[in-house]
Short mmCIF file of C-alpha atoms in Angstrom, two decimals:
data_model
loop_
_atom_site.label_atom_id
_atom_site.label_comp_id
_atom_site.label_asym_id
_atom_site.label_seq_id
_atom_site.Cartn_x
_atom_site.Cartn_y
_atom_site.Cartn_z
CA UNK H 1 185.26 8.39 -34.31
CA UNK H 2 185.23 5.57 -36.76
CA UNK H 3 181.95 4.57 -35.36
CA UNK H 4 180.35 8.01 -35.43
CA UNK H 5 180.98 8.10 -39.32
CA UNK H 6 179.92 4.63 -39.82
CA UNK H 7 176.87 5.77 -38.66
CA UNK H 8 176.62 9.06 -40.56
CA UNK H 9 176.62 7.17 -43.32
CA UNK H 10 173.85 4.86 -42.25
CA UNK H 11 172.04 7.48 -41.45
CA UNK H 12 172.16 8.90 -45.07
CA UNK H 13 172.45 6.45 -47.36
CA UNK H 14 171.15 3.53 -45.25
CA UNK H 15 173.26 1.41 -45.12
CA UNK H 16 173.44 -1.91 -42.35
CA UNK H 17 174.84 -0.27 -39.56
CA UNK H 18 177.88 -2.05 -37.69
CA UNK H 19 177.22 -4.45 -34.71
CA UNK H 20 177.66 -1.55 -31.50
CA UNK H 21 176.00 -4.22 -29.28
CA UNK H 22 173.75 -4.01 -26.15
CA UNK H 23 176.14 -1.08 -24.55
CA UNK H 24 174.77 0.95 -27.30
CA UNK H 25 171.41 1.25 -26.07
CA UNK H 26 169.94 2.69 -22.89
CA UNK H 27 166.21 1.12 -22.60
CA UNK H 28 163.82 3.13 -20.97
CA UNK H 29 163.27 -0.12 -18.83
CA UNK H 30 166.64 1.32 -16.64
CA UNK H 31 164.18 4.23 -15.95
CA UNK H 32 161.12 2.42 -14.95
CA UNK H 33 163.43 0.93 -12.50
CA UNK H 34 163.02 3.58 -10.38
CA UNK H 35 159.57 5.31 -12.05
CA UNK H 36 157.60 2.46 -13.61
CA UNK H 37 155.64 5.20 -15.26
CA UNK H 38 155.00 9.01 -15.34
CA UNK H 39 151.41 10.58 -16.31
CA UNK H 40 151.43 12.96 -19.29
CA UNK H 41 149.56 16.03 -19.93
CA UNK H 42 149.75 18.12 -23.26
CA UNK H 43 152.97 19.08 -23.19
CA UNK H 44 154.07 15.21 -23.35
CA UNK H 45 151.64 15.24 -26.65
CA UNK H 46 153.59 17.94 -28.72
CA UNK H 47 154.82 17.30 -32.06
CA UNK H 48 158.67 17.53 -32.60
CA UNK H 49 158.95 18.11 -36.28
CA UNK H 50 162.33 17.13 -35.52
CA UNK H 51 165.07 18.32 -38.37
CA UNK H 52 167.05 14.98 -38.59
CA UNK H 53 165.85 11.65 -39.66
CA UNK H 54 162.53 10.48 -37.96
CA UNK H 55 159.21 8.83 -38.09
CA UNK H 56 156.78 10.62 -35.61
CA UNK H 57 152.76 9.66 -35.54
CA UNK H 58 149.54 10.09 -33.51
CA UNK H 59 147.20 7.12 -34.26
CA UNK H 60 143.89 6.48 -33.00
CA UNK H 61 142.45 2.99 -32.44
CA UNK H 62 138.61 3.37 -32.38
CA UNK H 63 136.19 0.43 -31.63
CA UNK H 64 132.54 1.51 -31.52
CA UNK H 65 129.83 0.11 -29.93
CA UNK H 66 128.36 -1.84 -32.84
CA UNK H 67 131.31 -3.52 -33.29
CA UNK H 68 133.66 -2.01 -35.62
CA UNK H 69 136.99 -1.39 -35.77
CA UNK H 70 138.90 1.54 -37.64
CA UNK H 71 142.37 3.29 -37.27
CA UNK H 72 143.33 7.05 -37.83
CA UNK H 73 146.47 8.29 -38.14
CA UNK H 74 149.13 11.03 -39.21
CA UNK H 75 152.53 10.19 -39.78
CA UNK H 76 155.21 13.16 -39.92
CA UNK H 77 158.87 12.55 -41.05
CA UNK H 78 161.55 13.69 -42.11
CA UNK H 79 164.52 11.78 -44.66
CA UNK H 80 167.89 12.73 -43.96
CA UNK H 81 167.18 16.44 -42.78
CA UNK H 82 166.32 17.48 -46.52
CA UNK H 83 162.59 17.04 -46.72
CA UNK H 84 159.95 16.90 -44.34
CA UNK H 85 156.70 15.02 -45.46
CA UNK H 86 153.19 13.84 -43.80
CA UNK H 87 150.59 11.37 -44.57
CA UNK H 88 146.83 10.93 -43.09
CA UNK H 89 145.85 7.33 -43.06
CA UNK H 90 142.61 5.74 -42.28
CA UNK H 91 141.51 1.57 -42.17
CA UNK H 92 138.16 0.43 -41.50
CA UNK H 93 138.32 -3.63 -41.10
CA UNK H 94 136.02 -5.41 -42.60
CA UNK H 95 133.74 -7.19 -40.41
CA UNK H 96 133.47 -9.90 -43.43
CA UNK H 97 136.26 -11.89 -43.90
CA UNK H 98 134.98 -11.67 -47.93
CA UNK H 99 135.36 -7.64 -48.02
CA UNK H 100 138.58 -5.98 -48.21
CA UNK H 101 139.62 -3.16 -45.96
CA UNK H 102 139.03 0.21 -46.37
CA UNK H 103 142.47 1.64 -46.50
CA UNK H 104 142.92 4.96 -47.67
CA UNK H 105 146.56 6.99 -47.50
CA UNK H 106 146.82 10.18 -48.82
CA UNK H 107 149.82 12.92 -48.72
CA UNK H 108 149.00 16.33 -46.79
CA UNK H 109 149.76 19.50 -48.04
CA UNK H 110 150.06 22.69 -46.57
CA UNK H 111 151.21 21.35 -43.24
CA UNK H 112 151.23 23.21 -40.04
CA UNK H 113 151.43 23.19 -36.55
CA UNK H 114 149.92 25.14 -33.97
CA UNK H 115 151.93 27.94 -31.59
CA UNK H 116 152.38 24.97 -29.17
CA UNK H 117 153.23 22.01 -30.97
CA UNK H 118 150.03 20.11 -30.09
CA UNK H 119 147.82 20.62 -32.85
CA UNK H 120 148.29 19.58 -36.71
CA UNK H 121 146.71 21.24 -39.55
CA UNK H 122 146.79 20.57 -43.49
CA UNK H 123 144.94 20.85 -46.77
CA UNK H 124 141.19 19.01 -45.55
CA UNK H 125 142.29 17.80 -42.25
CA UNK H 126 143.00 19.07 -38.69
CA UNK H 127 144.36 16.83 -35.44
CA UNK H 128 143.50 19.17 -32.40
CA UNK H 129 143.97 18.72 -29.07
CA UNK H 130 141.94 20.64 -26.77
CA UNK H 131 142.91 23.34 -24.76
CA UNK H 132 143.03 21.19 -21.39
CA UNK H 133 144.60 18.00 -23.30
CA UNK H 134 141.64 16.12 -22.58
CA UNK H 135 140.52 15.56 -25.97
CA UNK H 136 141.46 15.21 -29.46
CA UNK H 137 139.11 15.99 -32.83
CA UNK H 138 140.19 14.25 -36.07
CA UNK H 139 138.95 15.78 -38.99
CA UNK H 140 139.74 14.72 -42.70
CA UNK H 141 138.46 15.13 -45.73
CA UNK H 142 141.72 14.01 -47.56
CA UNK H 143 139.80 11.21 -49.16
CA UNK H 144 136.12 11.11 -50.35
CA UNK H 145 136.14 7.49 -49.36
CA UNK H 146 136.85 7.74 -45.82
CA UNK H 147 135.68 11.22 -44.06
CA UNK H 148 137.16 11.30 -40.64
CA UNK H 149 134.74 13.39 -38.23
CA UNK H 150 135.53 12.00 -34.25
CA UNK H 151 136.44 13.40 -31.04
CA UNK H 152 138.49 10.70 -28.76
CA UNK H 153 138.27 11.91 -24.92
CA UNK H 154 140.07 10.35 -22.49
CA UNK H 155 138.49 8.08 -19.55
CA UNK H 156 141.91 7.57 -17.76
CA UNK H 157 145.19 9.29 -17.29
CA UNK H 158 147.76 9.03 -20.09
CA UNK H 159 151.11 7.73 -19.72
CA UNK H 160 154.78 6.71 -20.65
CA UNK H 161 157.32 4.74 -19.24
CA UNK H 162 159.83 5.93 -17.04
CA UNK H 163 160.49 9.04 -16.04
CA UNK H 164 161.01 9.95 -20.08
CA UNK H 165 159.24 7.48 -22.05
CA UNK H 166 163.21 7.55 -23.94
CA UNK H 167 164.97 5.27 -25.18
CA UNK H 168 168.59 6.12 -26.51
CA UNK H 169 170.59 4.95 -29.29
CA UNK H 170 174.15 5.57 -30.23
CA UNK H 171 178.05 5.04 -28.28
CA UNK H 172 177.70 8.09 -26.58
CA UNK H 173 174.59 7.92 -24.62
CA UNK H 174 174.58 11.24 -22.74
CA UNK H 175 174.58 12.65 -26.92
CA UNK H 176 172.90 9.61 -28.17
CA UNK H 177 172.03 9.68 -32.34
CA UNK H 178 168.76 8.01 -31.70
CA UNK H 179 165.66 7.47 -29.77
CA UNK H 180 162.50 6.23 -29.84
CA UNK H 181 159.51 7.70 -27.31
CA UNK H 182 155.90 6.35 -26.98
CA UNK H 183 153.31 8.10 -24.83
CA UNK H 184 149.97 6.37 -24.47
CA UNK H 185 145.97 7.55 -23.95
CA UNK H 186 144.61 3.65 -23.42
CA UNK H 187 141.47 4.17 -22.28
CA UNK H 188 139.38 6.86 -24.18
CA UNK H 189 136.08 7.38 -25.43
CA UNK H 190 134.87 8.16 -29.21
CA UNK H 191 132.37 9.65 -30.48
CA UNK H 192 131.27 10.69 -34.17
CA UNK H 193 131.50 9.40 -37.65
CA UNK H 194 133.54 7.65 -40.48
CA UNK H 195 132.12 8.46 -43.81
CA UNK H 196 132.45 6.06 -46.57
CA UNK H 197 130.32 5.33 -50.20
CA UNK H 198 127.80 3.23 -48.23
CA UNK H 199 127.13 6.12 -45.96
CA UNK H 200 128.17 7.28 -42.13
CA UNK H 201 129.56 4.46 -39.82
CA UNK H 202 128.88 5.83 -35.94
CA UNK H 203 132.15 5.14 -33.89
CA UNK H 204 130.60 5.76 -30.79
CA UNK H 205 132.22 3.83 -28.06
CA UNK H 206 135.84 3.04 -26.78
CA UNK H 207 139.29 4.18 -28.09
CA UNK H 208 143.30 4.54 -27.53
CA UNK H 209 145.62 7.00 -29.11
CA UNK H 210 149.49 5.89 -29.18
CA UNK H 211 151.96 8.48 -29.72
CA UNK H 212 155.14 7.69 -31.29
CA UNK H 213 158.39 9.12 -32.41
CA UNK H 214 161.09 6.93 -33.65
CA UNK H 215 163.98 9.75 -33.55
CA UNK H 216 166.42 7.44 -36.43
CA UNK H 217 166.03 5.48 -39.19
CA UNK H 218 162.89 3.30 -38.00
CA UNK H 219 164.81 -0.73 -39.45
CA UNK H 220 167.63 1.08 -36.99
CA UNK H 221 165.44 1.62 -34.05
CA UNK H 222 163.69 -1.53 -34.51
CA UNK H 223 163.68 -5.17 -36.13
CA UNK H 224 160.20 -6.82 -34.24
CA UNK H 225 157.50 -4.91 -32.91
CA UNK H 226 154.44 -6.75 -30.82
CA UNK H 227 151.29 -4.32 -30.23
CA UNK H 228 148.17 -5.09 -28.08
CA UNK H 229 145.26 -3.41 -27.08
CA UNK H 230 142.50 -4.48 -25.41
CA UNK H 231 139.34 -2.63 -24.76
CA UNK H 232 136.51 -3.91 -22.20
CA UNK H 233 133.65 -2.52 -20.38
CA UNK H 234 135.66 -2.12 -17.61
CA UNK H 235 139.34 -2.02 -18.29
CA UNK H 236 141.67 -1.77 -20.95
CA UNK H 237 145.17 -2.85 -21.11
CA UNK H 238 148.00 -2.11 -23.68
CA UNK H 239 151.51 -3.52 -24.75
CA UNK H 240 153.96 -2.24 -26.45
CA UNK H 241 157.42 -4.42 -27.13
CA UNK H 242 160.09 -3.80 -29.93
CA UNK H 243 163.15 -5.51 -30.05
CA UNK H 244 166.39 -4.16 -31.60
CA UNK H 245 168.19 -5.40 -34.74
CA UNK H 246 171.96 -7.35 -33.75
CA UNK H 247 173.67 -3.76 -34.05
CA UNK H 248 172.22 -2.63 -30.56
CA UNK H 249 171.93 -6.30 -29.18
CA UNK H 250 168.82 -7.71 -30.05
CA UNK H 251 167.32 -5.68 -26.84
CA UNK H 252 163.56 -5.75 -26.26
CA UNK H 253 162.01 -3.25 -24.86
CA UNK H 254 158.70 -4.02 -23.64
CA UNK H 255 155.71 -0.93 -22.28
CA UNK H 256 152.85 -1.56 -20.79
CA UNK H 257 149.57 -0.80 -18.55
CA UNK H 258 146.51 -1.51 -16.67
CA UNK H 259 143.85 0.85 -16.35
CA UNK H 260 139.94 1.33 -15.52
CA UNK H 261 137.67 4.53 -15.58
CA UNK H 262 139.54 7.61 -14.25
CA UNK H 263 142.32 4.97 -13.30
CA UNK H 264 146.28 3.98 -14.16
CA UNK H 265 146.02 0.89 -12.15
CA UNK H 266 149.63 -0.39 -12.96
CA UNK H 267 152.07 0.57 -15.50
CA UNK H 268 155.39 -0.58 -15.91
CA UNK H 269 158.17 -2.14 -18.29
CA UNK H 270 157.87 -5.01 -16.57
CA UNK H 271 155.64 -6.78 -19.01
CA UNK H 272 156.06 -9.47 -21.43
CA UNK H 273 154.50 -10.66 -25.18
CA UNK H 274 155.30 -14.19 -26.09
CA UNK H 275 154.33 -15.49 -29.26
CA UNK H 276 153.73 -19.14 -28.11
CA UNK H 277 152.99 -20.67 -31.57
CA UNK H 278 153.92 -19.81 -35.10
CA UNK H 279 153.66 -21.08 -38.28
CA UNK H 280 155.91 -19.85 -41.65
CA UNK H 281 154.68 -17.93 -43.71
CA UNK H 282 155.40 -19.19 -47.39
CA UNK H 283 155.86 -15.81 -48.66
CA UNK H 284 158.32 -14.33 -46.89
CA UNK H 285 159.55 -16.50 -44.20
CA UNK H 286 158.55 -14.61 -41.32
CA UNK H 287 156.58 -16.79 -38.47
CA UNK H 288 153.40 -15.72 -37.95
CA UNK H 289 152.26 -15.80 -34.44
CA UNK H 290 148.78 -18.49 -34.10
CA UNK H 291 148.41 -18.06 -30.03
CA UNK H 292 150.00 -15.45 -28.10
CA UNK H 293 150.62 -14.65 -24.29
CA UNK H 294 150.33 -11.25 -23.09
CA UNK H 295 151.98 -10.73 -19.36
CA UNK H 296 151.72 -7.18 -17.23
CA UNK H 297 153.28 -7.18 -14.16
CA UNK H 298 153.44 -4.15 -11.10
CA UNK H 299 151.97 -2.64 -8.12
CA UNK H 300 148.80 -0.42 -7.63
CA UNK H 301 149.01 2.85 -5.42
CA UNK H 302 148.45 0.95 -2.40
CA UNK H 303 151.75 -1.00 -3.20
CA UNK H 304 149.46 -4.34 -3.75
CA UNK H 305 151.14 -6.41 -6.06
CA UNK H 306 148.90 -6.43 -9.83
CA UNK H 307 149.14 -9.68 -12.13
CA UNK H 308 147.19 -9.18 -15.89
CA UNK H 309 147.38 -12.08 -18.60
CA UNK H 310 145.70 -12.59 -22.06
CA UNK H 311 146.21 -16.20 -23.35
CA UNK H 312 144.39 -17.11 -26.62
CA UNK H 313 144.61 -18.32 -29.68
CA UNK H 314 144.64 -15.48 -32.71
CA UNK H 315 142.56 -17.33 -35.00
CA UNK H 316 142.16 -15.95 -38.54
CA UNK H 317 144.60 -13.19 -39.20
CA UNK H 318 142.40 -10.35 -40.21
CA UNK H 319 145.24 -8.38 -42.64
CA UNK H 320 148.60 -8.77 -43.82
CA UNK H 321 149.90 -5.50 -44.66
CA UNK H 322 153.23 -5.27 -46.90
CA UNK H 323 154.64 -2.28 -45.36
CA UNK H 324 156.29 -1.29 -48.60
CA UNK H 325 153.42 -2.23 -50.62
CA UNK H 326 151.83 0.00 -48.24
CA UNK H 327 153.72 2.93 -47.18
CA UNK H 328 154.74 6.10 -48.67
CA UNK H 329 157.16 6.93 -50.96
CA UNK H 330 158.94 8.69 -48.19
CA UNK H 331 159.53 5.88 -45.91
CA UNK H 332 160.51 3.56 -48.84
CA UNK H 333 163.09 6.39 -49.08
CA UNK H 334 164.05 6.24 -45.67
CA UNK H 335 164.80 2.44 -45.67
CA UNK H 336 166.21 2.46 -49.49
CA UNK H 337 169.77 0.44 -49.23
CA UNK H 338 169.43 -1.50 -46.30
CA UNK H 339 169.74 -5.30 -47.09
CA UNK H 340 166.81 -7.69 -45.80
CA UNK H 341 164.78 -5.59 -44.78
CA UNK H 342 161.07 -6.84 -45.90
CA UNK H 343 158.64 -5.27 -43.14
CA UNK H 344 155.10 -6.96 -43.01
CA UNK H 345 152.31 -6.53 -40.14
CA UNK H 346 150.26 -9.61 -38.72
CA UNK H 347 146.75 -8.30 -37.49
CA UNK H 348 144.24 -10.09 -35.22
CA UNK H 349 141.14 -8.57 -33.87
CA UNK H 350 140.18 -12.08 -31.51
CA UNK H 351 137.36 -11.41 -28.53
CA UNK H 352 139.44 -12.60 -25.31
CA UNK H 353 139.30 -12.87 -21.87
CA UNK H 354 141.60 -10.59 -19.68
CA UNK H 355 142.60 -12.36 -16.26
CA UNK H 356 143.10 -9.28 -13.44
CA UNK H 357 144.40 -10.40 -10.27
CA UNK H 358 144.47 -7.15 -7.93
CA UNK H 359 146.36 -8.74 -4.28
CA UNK H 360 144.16 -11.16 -3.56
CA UNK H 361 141.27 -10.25 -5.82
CA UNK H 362 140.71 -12.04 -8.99
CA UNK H 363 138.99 -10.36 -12.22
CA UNK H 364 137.62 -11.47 -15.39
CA UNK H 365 136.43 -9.02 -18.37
CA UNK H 366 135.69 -10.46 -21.48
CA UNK H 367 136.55 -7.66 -24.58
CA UNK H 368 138.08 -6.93 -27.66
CA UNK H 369 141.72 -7.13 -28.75
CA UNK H 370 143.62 -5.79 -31.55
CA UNK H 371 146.79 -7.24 -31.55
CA UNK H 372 149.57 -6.46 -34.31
CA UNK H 373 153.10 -8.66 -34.99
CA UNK H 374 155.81 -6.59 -36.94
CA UNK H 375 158.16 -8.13 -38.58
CA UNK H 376 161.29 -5.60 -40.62
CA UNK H 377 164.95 -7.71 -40.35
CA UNK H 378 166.35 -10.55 -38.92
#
């Protein structure tokens, strides 16, 4: 009971929360055991507009043809179960290392969701997914510097981990007070425009669209995040790994998945990001990965074992976001209180080589990676 209030008021006022240790998690890894993965359809896609503290998004990586690289996104949340709050965001990276980003963040207003939970509307924009969960359309015109017109369609199955994609929080796990739930369209394709002043960029060509919903305070959920995804002619492959703070046991949970054209080829928690060389950063402390090993491990339909690796240096970091710089003023809200927490993102975009080795069959596909290292608390 103690426990339970000690958390209450974490939840509220956020606060450190107590050390509960690794019993007080249930990984979605203890699933996967049994179902490495389960293939969503629309219903897996809804939004839960949940009425207690969360952070839920939809974000769509697009990488066109030409050679660009943009993100769009809606974030939905909710502080403390007294006001619910969403935010369209949309980067274009600079291909020139001597241009800044186009980063644009704007509140919506007016928010609604459609009789299913699968579509978002608002004041100038509209996420829709289409009747047979195939497709999305993004549509904003939330900010005159960055008009969102695209359509992402998927080229593979979608998945999540386990039979759930859940992972719980809290003493109690059968009532847990937290989760956190990814479900993941890797391999898409994109097609239409991103407006800016200089005129219309085409984002025709590949894209992957994360779903996310961190069900608790998101320094609670999580103290490290890694992210990859890699897009090739061929294949794509994603990772996903957070690791706790000390209060659930420094667990790390780690998602992740193969796939080609009309294809899951593996998917499985059974996966690994390593960052194999750091160096400080002077500003804040935290080590920024240089070179970084991504590992997939599983089996294929056919029960063949499937090996995937991408080993490379980072080079360049292409952005360093300072997530409070950066973020609204509700999730500055959400983490108000809470002592050393100082949340920046590391992002690469490095052309690598993924190694494939399918049984006895070896692959090589050259592509592009976008690869993202979170740091919030020690």
């Amino acid at each position: 009971m103690f426990n339970w209030a000690k958390q209450q008021l974490a939840n509220v006022a956020g606060t450190q929360e107590p050390i509960y240790g690794a019993s007080a998690i249930r990984s979605v890894a203890e699933e996967a055991r049994t179902k490495p993965y389960t293939e969503i359809d629309r219903r897996d896609l809804t939004w839960k507009d949940m009425d207690t503290t969360n952070v839920e998004s939809k974000s769509f990586y697009l990488f066109s043809d030409n050679g660009d690289i943009a993100l769009a996104q809606v974030i939905h949340s909710n502080v403390a179960g007294i006001r619910r709050t969403s935010q369209f965001n949309s980067k274009i990276f600079s291909k020139d290392p001597s241009t800044p980003h186009l980063w644009c963040s704007t509140p919506l207003h007016n928010v609604d969701f459609s009789e299913d939970k699968t579509s978002l509307y608002a004041d100038d924009c509209a996420v829709e997914l289409s009747e047979d969960g195939n497709s999305y359309t993004i549509k904003s015109m939330t900010d005159e510097r960055s008009i969102v017109n695209v359509k992402v369609t998927k080229a593979a199955p979608g998945f999540q981990a386990g039979e759930t994609g859940l992972t719980k929080y809290g003493t109690d796990l059968e009532n847990p007070w937290g989760t956190m739930r990814h479900a993941f369209l890797p391999r898409c394709v994109v097609e239409g425009t991103i407006t800016t002043k200089d005129g219309p960029i085409d984002f025709k060509g590949r894209a992957m669209v994360s779903y996310a919903l961190q069900g608790m305070k998101p320094h609670h959920a999580a103290a490290r995040w890694t992210f990859a995804n890699f897009q090739g002619p061929n294949y794509s492959a994603i990772h996903m790994s957070f690791t706790t703070p000390p209060s659930y046991g420094s667990t790390t949970v780690n998602v992740g998945g193969i796939l080609k054209d009309g294809q899951i080829i593996t998917a499985s928690c059974a996966n690994e990001a390593i960052h194999t060389t750091a160096k400080d950063d002077p500003e804040n402390e935290w080590p920024e990965p240089t070179h970084i090993k991504f590992i997939w491990a599983g089996k294929g339909d056919d029960d063949k074992p499937i090996e995937a690796e991408i080993d490379a240096d980072l080079g360049d970091r292409v952005d360093k976001v300072d997530v409070m710089a950066e973020v609204p003023a509700f999730v500055k809200k959400i983490v108000a209180g809470t002592v050393g927490t100082k949340p920046y993102i590391y992002q690469f975009t490095p052309k690598v080589t993924l190694k494939l080795k399918i049984g006895d069959k070896e692959i090589l596909e050259e592509g592009q990676l976008l690869t993202e290292a979170t740091f919030i608390s020690e």
